[in-house]
Structure formats: structure tokens, C-alpha cells
Coordinates of C-alpha atoms in Angstrom, one line a residue:
E147 CA 36.0 -156.8 -71.6
G148 CA 34.4 -159.7 -69.9
G149 CA 31.5 -159.9 -67.5
T150 CA 27.8 -159.5 -68.0
H151 CA 26.3 -156.1 -69.0
E152 CA 25.0 -155.7 -65.4
E153 CA 28.5 -156.5 -64.0
Q154 CA 30.1 -153.9 -66.3
V155 CA 27.6 -151.3 -65.3
K156 CA 28.3 -152.0 -61.6
F157 CA 32.1 -152.0 -62.2
Y158 CA 32.2 -148.7 -64.1
T159 CA 29.7 -147.0 -61.7
D160 CA 31.9 -148.0 -58.8
L161 CA 35.0 -146.8 -60.7
F162 CA 33.3 -143.4 -61.2
H163 CA 32.5 -143.3 -57.5
V164 CA 36.2 -143.3 -56.8
L165 CA 36.3 -139.7 -58.0
C166 CA 33.3 -138.7 -55.9
G167 CA 33.8 -136.8 -52.7
R168 CA 36.8 -135.1 -54.1
S169 CA 36.5 -131.4 -55.0
K170 CA 38.7 -129.0 -56.9
I171 CA 39.2 -125.8 -55.0
S172 CA 41.4 -124.0 -57.6
D173 CA 40.3 -121.9 -60.6
A174 CA 41.4 -122.0 -64.2
D175 CA 44.1 -119.4 -63.5
G176 CA 45.6 -121.5 -60.7
K177 CA 44.3 -119.4 -57.9
Y178 CA 43.0 -121.3 -54.9
L179 CA 41.7 -120.9 -51.3
D180 CA 44.4 -121.3 -48.7
N181 CA 42.4 -121.2 -45.5
T182 CA 44.8 -123.3 -43.4
W183 CA 44.3 -122.3 -39.7
G184 CA 41.8 -119.7 -40.9
A185 CA 44.3 -117.7 -43.0
Q186 CA 41.7 -116.7 -45.6
R187 CA 44.4 -116.2 -48.2
V188 CA 44.3 -116.6 -52.0
G189 CA 47.1 -118.8 -53.1
Q190 CA 48.6 -119.3 -56.6
L191 CA 49.5 -122.6 -58.1
P192 CA 52.5 -122.9 -60.5
L193 CA 51.7 -122.3 -64.2
D194 CA 53.0 -123.9 -67.3
R195 CA 54.3 -122.0 -70.4
A196 CA 50.7 -121.7 -71.7
G197 CA 49.6 -120.1 -68.4
K198 CA 47.7 -123.1 -67.2
P199 CA 48.0 -124.6 -63.7
V200 CA 50.5 -127.4 -63.6
Y201 CA 48.0 -129.3 -61.4
N202 CA 44.6 -128.8 -59.8
M203 CA 44.2 -128.2 -56.0
Y204 CA 42.0 -130.8 -54.4
N205 CA 40.2 -131.2 -51.1
Y206 CA 38.7 -134.6 -50.2
D207 CA 37.7 -136.9 -47.4
A208 CA 40.1 -138.3 -44.8
L209 CA 41.8 -141.0 -46.9
W210 CA 41.1 -143.2 -43.8
L211 CA 42.5 -146.7 -44.3
N212 CA 42.7 -146.1 -48.0
Q213 CA 45.9 -148.1 -48.2
W214 CA 43.5 -151.0 -48.7
T215 CA 41.3 -149.3 -51.3
L216 CA 41.7 -145.9 -52.9
N217 CA 45.5 -145.9 -53.1
T218 CA 45.4 -149.0 -55.3
V219 CA 42.5 -148.0 -57.5
L220 CA 43.8 -144.4 -58.2
G221 CA 47.2 -145.8 -59.1
M222 CA 45.7 -148.1 -61.7
A223 CA 42.8 -146.1 -63.1
Y224 CA 43.5 -142.4 -62.4
P225 CA 47.3 -141.9 -61.9
D226 CA 47.1 -138.2 -63.1
V227 CA 44.5 -137.5 -60.4
Y228 CA 46.5 -139.4 -57.9
E229 CA 49.5 -137.1 -58.6
E230 CA 47.4 -134.0 -58.3
F231 CA 46.2 -135.2 -54.9
V232 CA 49.8 -135.5 -53.7
Q233 CA 50.7 -132.1 -55.1
S234 CA 47.7 -130.7 -53.2
Q235 CA 48.8 -132.3 -50.0
L236 CA 52.3 -130.9 -50.3
R237 CA 50.9 -127.4 -51.1
M238 CA 48.9 -127.5 -47.9
Y239 CA 52.0 -128.5 -46.0
Q240 CA 53.9 -125.5 -47.5
D241 CA 51.0 -123.2 -46.7
G242 CA 49.9 -124.3 -43.2
G243 CA 53.0 -126.2 -42.0
I244 CA 51.3 -129.6 -41.7
L245 CA 50.0 -132.3 -44.1
P246 CA 46.2 -132.4 -44.4
R247 CA 43.8 -134.9 -42.9
G248 CA 40.3 -134.5 -44.4
P249 CA 41.0 -131.1 -46.0
S250 CA 37.8 -129.0 -46.4
A251 CA 37.2 -125.5 -47.8
G252 CA 40.9 -124.9 -48.0
N253 CA 41.4 -125.7 -44.3
Y254 CA 42.3 -128.7 -42.2
S255 CA 39.5 -130.7 -40.5
F256 CA 41.7 -133.4 -38.8
V257 CA 38.8 -135.8 -39.3
M258 CA 39.7 -139.4 -38.3
T259 CA 43.2 -140.3 -37.0
S260 CA 46.9 -140.6 -37.6
A261 CA 48.7 -139.4 -40.8
T262 CA 46.8 -141.1 -43.7
A263 CA 48.6 -138.9 -46.2
I264 CA 51.8 -140.9 -45.5
P265 CA 50.9 -144.3 -47.0
F266 CA 49.0 -142.3 -49.8
I267 CA 52.2 -140.5 -50.8
V268 CA 54.5 -143.5 -50.4
S269 CA 52.1 -145.6 -52.5
A270 CA 52.1 -143.1 -55.3
Y271 CA 55.9 -142.9 -55.4
N272 CA 56.4 -146.6 -55.3
K273 CA 53.9 -147.0 -58.2
G274 CA 56.0 -144.7 -60.3
I275 CA 53.8 -141.7 -59.9
Q276 CA 56.7 -139.3 -59.2
G277 CA 56.0 -135.9 -60.7
F278 CA 56.2 -134.3 -57.3
D279 CA 59.1 -133.2 -55.1
I280 CA 60.0 -136.4 -53.1
G281 CA 62.4 -134.5 -50.9
L282 CA 59.6 -132.1 -49.9
A283 CA 57.3 -135.0 -49.5
Y284 CA 59.8 -136.8 -47.2
D285 CA 60.1 -133.7 -45.0
A286 CA 56.4 -133.4 -44.8
M287 CA 55.9 -137.0 -43.8
V288 CA 58.6 -136.8 -41.1
D289 CA 56.9 -133.7 -39.8
A290 CA 53.6 -135.5 -39.7
A291 CA 55.2 -138.3 -37.7
S292 CA 56.6 -135.9 -35.1
V293 CA 55.5 -134.0 -32.1
G294 CA 53.4 -131.1 -33.4
G295 CA 52.5 -133.1 -36.5
L296 CA 49.5 -135.2 -37.5
Y297 CA 50.5 -138.0 -35.0
D298 CA 49.8 -135.4 -32.3
K299 CA 46.2 -134.8 -33.3
S300 CA 43.4 -137.1 -32.3
G301 CA 40.3 -137.4 -34.4
Y302 CA 38.6 -134.1 -35.3
E303 CA 41.1 -132.2 -33.0
Y304 CA 41.2 -128.9 -34.8
R305 CA 40.5 -126.4 -32.1
T306 CA 42.9 -127.7 -29.5
W307 CA 46.6 -128.7 -29.1
D308 CA 46.1 -131.4 -26.4
G309 CA 48.5 -133.8 -28.0
T310 CA 46.0 -136.6 -27.5
G311 CA 47.0 -138.3 -30.7
G312 CA 49.8 -139.6 -28.5
A313 CA 52.9 -138.7 -30.6
L314 CA 55.2 -138.1 -27.6
E315 CA 54.0 -141.2 -25.8
Y316 CA 54.4 -143.3 -28.9
M317 CA 58.0 -142.1 -29.2
T318 CA 59.0 -142.4 -25.6
M319 CA 56.8 -145.3 -24.3
G320 CA 56.5 -147.2 -27.5
Y321 CA 52.7 -147.1 -27.7
V322 CA 49.8 -144.7 -27.5
P323 CA 48.1 -145.2 -24.0
Y324 CA 44.4 -145.9 -24.0
D325 CA 43.8 -143.3 -21.2
M326 CA 44.9 -140.2 -23.0
E327 CA 43.0 -137.2 -21.7
G328 CA 41.3 -134.4 -23.7
G329 CA 41.1 -134.4 -27.5
Q330 CA 38.0 -134.9 -29.5
N331 CA 37.3 -138.3 -30.9
H332 CA 39.0 -141.6 -31.7
N333 CA 41.9 -141.1 -29.2
D334 CA 42.0 -144.9 -29.0
G335 CA 45.4 -146.0 -28.0
A336 CA 45.6 -149.5 -29.4
S337 CA 44.4 -148.8 -32.9
N338 CA 46.3 -145.6 -33.1
T339 CA 49.5 -147.5 -32.2
M340 CA 48.8 -149.9 -35.0
E341 CA 48.2 -147.1 -37.5
L342 CA 51.3 -145.1 -36.5
S343 CA 53.4 -148.2 -36.7
Y344 CA 52.3 -148.9 -40.3
E345 CA 52.9 -145.3 -41.3
D346 CA 56.4 -145.3 -39.8
Y347 CA 57.1 -148.4 -42.0
C348 CA 56.0 -146.4 -45.0
I349 CA 58.3 -143.5 -44.1
A350 CA 61.2 -146.0 -43.7
Q351 CA 60.8 -147.1 -47.3
I352 CA 61.3 -143.6 -48.7
A353 CA 64.1 -142.9 -46.2
R354 CA 66.0 -145.9 -47.5
Q355 CA 65.4 -144.9 -51.2
L356 CA 66.7 -141.4 -50.5
G357 CA 69.5 -142.4 -48.2
R358 CA 68.3 -140.0 -45.5
T359 CA 69.9 -139.7 -42.1
G360 CA 68.9 -137.7 -39.0
V361 CA 66.1 -137.4 -36.4
N362 CA 65.1 -134.3 -34.6
I363 CA 65.8 -135.2 -31.0
A364 CA 64.7 -131.8 -29.6
Q365 CA 61.1 -133.1 -29.4
T366 CA 62.0 -135.6 -26.7
A367 CA 64.5 -133.4 -24.8
K368 CA 64.2 -132.0 -21.4
V369 CA 64.0 -128.2 -21.7
K370 CA 64.5 -125.2 -19.5
A371 CA 64.9 -121.5 -20.0
S372 CA 66.3 -118.4 -18.2
S373 CA 62.7 -116.9 -18.1
E374 CA 59.3 -117.3 -19.5
K375 CA 56.7 -114.6 -20.2
A376 CA 53.5 -114.9 -18.3
G377 CA 50.5 -116.0 -20.4
P378 CA 46.9 -117.1 -20.1
N379 CA 48.1 -120.5 -18.7
E380 CA 51.4 -121.9 -17.4
E381 CA 52.4 -123.5 -20.7
Y382 CA 51.5 -120.6 -23.0
Y383 CA 54.9 -119.1 -23.4
S384 CA 56.9 -121.9 -21.8
A385 CA 60.2 -123.2 -23.1
R386 CA 58.5 -126.3 -24.3
R387 CA 56.8 -124.2 -27.0
A388 CA 60.2 -124.0 -28.6
I389 CA 60.4 -127.8 -29.1
D390 CA 56.7 -128.6 -29.7
G391 CA 56.8 -128.7 -33.5
R392 CA 53.6 -126.8 -33.9
P393 CA 53.2 -125.0 -37.2
R394 CA 53.8 -121.2 -37.0
R395 CA 50.3 -120.4 -38.3
S396 CA 48.5 -122.6 -35.9
G397 CA 48.4 -120.5 -32.7
L398 CA 44.7 -120.5 -31.8
T399 CA 42.5 -118.7 -29.2
T400 CA 39.2 -120.5 -29.0
D401 CA 36.4 -121.2 -26.6
R402 CA 38.5 -124.2 -25.4
G403 CA 41.5 -122.2 -24.4
A404 CA 44.5 -120.2 -25.8
Y405 CA 47.2 -122.0 -27.8
N406 CA 50.6 -120.6 -28.6
V407 CA 53.5 -121.9 -30.6
E408 CA 56.4 -119.8 -29.4
W409 CA 58.7 -119.5 -26.4
A410 CA 58.8 -116.0 -25.1
S411 CA 61.1 -114.7 -22.3
R412 CA 61.0 -111.7 -20.0
E413 CA 64.3 -110.3 -21.2
A414 CA 66.4 -109.2 -24.2
N415 CA 69.1 -111.9 -24.0
P416 CA 67.6 -115.1 -22.6
W417 CA 68.9 -118.7 -22.9
I418 CA 67.3 -122.0 -23.5
E419 CA 68.8 -125.4 -22.7
L420 CA 68.0 -128.9 -24.0
S421 CA 69.3 -132.0 -22.4
W422 CA 69.1 -135.8 -22.8
D423 CA 69.5 -138.7 -20.4
T424 CA 72.0 -140.4 -22.7
P425 CA 74.8 -139.0 -25.0
Q426 CA 73.6 -137.9 -28.4
T427 CA 75.7 -137.5 -31.6
V428 CA 74.4 -134.5 -33.4
N429 CA 75.4 -132.4 -36.5
K430 CA 72.7 -129.8 -37.0
V431 CA 70.7 -127.2 -35.1
V432 CA 67.8 -125.4 -36.8
L433 CA 66.6 -122.1 -35.3
S434 CA 63.6 -119.9 -36.0
D435 CA 62.7 -116.6 -34.4
R436 CA 59.4 -115.5 -33.0
L437 CA 57.2 -114.3 -35.9
A438 CA 56.5 -110.6 -36.0
S439 CA 56.7 -110.2 -32.2
G440 CA 58.7 -107.0 -32.0
S441 CA 61.3 -108.8 -30.0
F442 CA 64.1 -110.5 -32.0
V443 CA 67.1 -112.7 -31.4
N444 CA 69.4 -111.3 -34.1
S445 CA 72.5 -113.2 -32.8
G446 CA 73.5 -115.7 -30.2
V447 CA 75.9 -118.6 -29.4
I448 CA 75.2 -122.3 -29.1
R449 CA 77.2 -123.9 -26.3
F450 CA 77.7 -127.7 -26.1
S451 CA 78.4 -130.0 -23.2
D452 CA 81.7 -131.0 -24.8
G453 CA 83.0 -127.4 -24.2
T454 CA 82.7 -126.2 -27.8
Q455 CA 80.5 -123.4 -29.1
I456 CA 79.2 -121.9 -32.4
D457 CA 78.2 -118.3 -33.1
V458 CA 74.9 -117.6 -34.7
T459 CA 74.3 -114.3 -36.6
D460 CA 71.5 -112.7 -38.6
L461 CA 68.6 -114.9 -37.5
P462 CA 65.8 -113.9 -39.8
H463 CA 63.0 -111.8 -38.3
D464 CA 60.3 -113.4 -40.4
G465 CA 60.4 -116.7 -38.5
S466 CA 62.1 -118.6 -41.3
D467 CA 64.6 -121.4 -40.5
Q468 CA 68.3 -120.9 -40.1
T469 CA 70.3 -124.1 -40.2
V470 CA 73.6 -124.3 -38.3
A471 CA 75.5 -127.4 -39.6
F472 CA 78.7 -128.7 -38.1
D473 CA 80.9 -131.8 -37.8
P474 CA 79.3 -134.5 -35.7
K475 CA 79.8 -134.1 -31.9
T476 CA 78.6 -136.2 -29.0
I477 CA 76.8 -134.2 -26.3
E478 CA 74.5 -134.5 -23.4
W479 CA 73.1 -131.0 -23.5
L480 CA 73.3 -127.8 -25.5
R481 CA 72.3 -124.2 -24.6
F482 CA 71.4 -121.4 -27.0
E483 CA 72.3 -118.0 -25.5
V484 CA 70.9 -114.8 -27.1
T485 CA 73.6 -112.1 -27.3
G486 CA 72.1 -109.5 -29.7
G487 CA 68.5 -109.5 -28.7
T488 CA 66.2 -106.5 -29.2
G489 CA 63.0 -106.0 -27.3
R490 CA 61.9 -107.3 -23.9
E491 CA 60.3 -110.6 -24.8
V492 CA 62.9 -112.4 -26.9
G493 CA 62.4 -116.1 -27.5
L494 CA 62.2 -118.7 -30.3
N495 CA 59.5 -120.1 -32.5
E496 CA 61.4 -123.4 -32.6
I497 CA 64.8 -125.1 -32.0
E498 CA 65.5 -128.4 -33.6
V499 CA 68.5 -130.6 -32.9
W500 CA 69.3 -133.3 -35.5
N501 CA 71.3 -136.5 -34.8
T502 CA 73.2 -138.6 -37.3
E503 CA 71.1 -141.8 -37.0
D504 CA 70.1 -143.6 -40.1
A505 CA 66.5 -142.7 -40.8
Y506 CA 65.5 -146.0 -42.3
T507 CA 66.7 -147.9 -39.3
Y508 CA 65.0 -145.4 -36.9
Y509 CA 61.6 -145.6 -38.6
M510 CA 61.8 -149.4 -39.1
D511 CA 62.5 -149.8 -35.4
R512 CA 59.6 -147.6 -34.5
S513 CA 57.3 -149.5 -36.9
S514 CA 57.6 -152.4 -34.4
N515 CA 55.9 -150.4 -31.7
W516 CA 52.6 -152.4 -32.2
K517 CA 54.4 -155.4 -30.7
N518 CA 54.4 -153.5 -27.3
L519 CA 50.6 -154.1 -27.2
Y520 CA 50.8 -157.8 -28.1
D521 CA 49.8 -159.6 -24.9
D522 CA 50.4 -163.3 -23.9
S523 CA 47.0 -164.3 -25.1
G524 CA 47.9 -163.4 -28.7
F525 CA 45.8 -160.2 -28.9
I526 CA 46.6 -156.6 -29.4
R527 CA 45.5 -155.2 -26.0
P528 CA 45.2 -151.6 -24.8
K529 CA 47.8 -150.4 -22.3
G530 CA 47.7 -147.4 -20.0
K531 CA 50.1 -144.6 -19.1
D532 CA 51.2 -146.6 -16.1
G533 CA 52.3 -149.5 -18.3
N534 CA 49.5 -151.8 -17.2
W535 CA 47.1 -153.6 -19.5
L536 CA 43.4 -152.5 -19.7
E537 CA 41.6 -154.9 -17.3
D538 CA 38.4 -156.8 -18.2
F539 CA 39.5 -156.7 -21.8
D540 CA 37.3 -158.3 -24.4
P541 CA 39.1 -158.8 -27.7
L542 CA 35.8 -158.7 -29.5
D543 CA 34.8 -155.3 -28.1
T544 CA 35.4 -152.4 -30.4
N545 CA 36.5 -150.2 -27.5
Q546 CA 40.0 -148.8 -28.3
F547 CA 39.7 -150.3 -31.8
S548 CA 37.4 -147.9 -33.5
T549 CA 39.9 -147.0 -36.2
V550 CA 40.9 -150.5 -37.2

């Protein structure tokens, strides 16, 4: 109703365009292409009682800055399609270990920057579009906002693990430096900091609604191990690989170098130690073994700086997680010692250490990181790794602001 004929034609044409650039990659029987990290696998969507897929699997563009546009329109005009998009995102997280950014042909492209799926998912949930597993969605968003997640990937960074998205710097320094090295495109520190701050705010809203607690503090720990297997480069099998958060399937060997996701030792019963500069109150450790390596942990013991220890048995050989929960304890370090290792290159895919911090408070505090780039002149200004402002800064120059 309302408007001239020409205005109605324009309006409904534009509304149709909202659905353009999105493609279904699932068939009528629910089979779809899972090509995350080049897996070339045929996946199966859940079916209803009539044997039809519960939802369609979509690939689409990067959802870049769609919090201002598509998120709103889809919620009002096409809520059913919106929900299928979220289901598709979560399916790719389950398949490949990371939320998509610009998924194409069943694979990731990592086009553009940050974790645009986060405000997309939160917007859906807060609009009442809730036919998906919000617990799974929260875990996926927290992963995206961690080291080894989407925050780690600069624009188009598929074939490398350079970390030029600046996740670790964002967590430890409070901003993404403008002079990050490596990566592909759009590793622009100032605008990336602003995007990540907004996405942290979005996670905080769901954390509050779900009453979530805990942050994986392993990703910012100092780490050392009894030994490290030699590899194509110094970092290939290093102890840091056990806390890098990289998805299991994402180990790549390309023309730009070799990338591994696991710590491997040169012994059957190695140890790995994580430490922090200040005391940490923790209540959970999550372990996963190397995947199909021929060398397995089997069993071990976690020793804590407070003198306590916990035995670990039957660590799965398939690389799946084993959670070791316990009453909260305040520590400065912990060491996992393998006691039942088989093979000569025993190690870990990942070790996570979770604290007891309120997740809403943590992500709300982090969402203020953009203020660390707010200079005395009243502008957001790029800052380097050394903590100094970018000199000769012109606030009207698009340098360092290509994603805003």
C-alpha cells in the first residue's frame, strides 16, 4: 500500500535483490557439498518425518557490514530464509571448525574482515528467529572471537595462518596494530579494532541471556614443552600449536608455506606447561589428541601450581575433546604430563584452560577496545605495535579505514 506505481516497482525490485547473491548448495534429499578446507565431502542435512530437509544449505557473500542493512530486512521480510542462513553457518562451523565468512562452493573464502556472522546470528536471535541451537551458536561465536578463529584472519586470508587479523594483539594490547605483517588484504588495524569491538558487544548480549561463564585463557598463556618435533619451519610442531585454536581440518601446505595445527614431541611421554603472569581461577581443562598421527596420549596427569593434580585417562584417538572439570582453583601455571603415550611423536591437537569469569562482563569490557584508538583530537587513529600513533595521520584519508 502507498506510493506511486514506480515507487512500488522500485521497492519490490529491491526487496527481491535482497535474495540475490545467495545460493542453495543442498539437494532435495538434504545432501550438500562440505568442502571446508578442501574436504570434498558430501554432507547430510537433518530430515523431517516426511524425509525432507529441515533447512536448506546456503552459501552467500561476506555479510560485510550487514548489521546496517541485510540483517534488518531479512528479519522483517524473509525470517524463514534468515533462519536457514544461520543454520547453514552453524553447519559449516560443525564441519570445518570455524564460522564462515563469504562461503563459496561449500568452502570458506574469508573475503573481507572480522566475524560478520556474529552480529548476523545475534540479530536473528534477538528478533525472535530462534529455531536453531543457541548454545551451539554461542560456542561458534566465541570460537570466532578467539585466537584461531575469524578474528585471526585478515581479508581473503585462506591460504595462510599469519594471524594478521590481529586476534592476539586485540586481546593483549587492546587494539589491532596498523603495522601487522603478512596476510592478504584489509589488515587495517583501526577499522578492524572497531569491528571486533562491536562484535564483542554482540557476543556479550547472548552471554548475558544464557548466563554463560568462562573464558579460554590458554590462548594468551606462555607455553613450553619438553620437546618439539622438527618440521619445515620452527613453529610447525611447536608447543604453541597446542594453544593456537586452529581448526583440526585446517592444516595446509601451500605455495606460501606449510601450516600445522598440532604440537608434536620427540618422545612417548612428553609434557607441556602453560603459565600466566597473574593468578588465574580456573575450573576446566579441555584436551584433544593429535588426529590420526600414530602417536597417542592415552593417559596423563594435570599438575597445578597449587600442588594438586588430576589424572586423565582414555583420551580419544580421533581428536575429539575430553573435558576435565573440577572445583575452582587459583593457579599461576599448569602442566600436562603424558604417562601412557604410545608412539614416538606424542603431542596434542589442543589444550584449553577455562577460567570462571562472567562472560558477559568479559566481552563487554573487551567491546570498549575501540576507545584505545581514540586520540586527543577526537578521532579514531591507527596505533602501531610499539604503542605509538601513526604519524602524519589525516582523518579524511581512507588508509587503515577501508572496512568502515
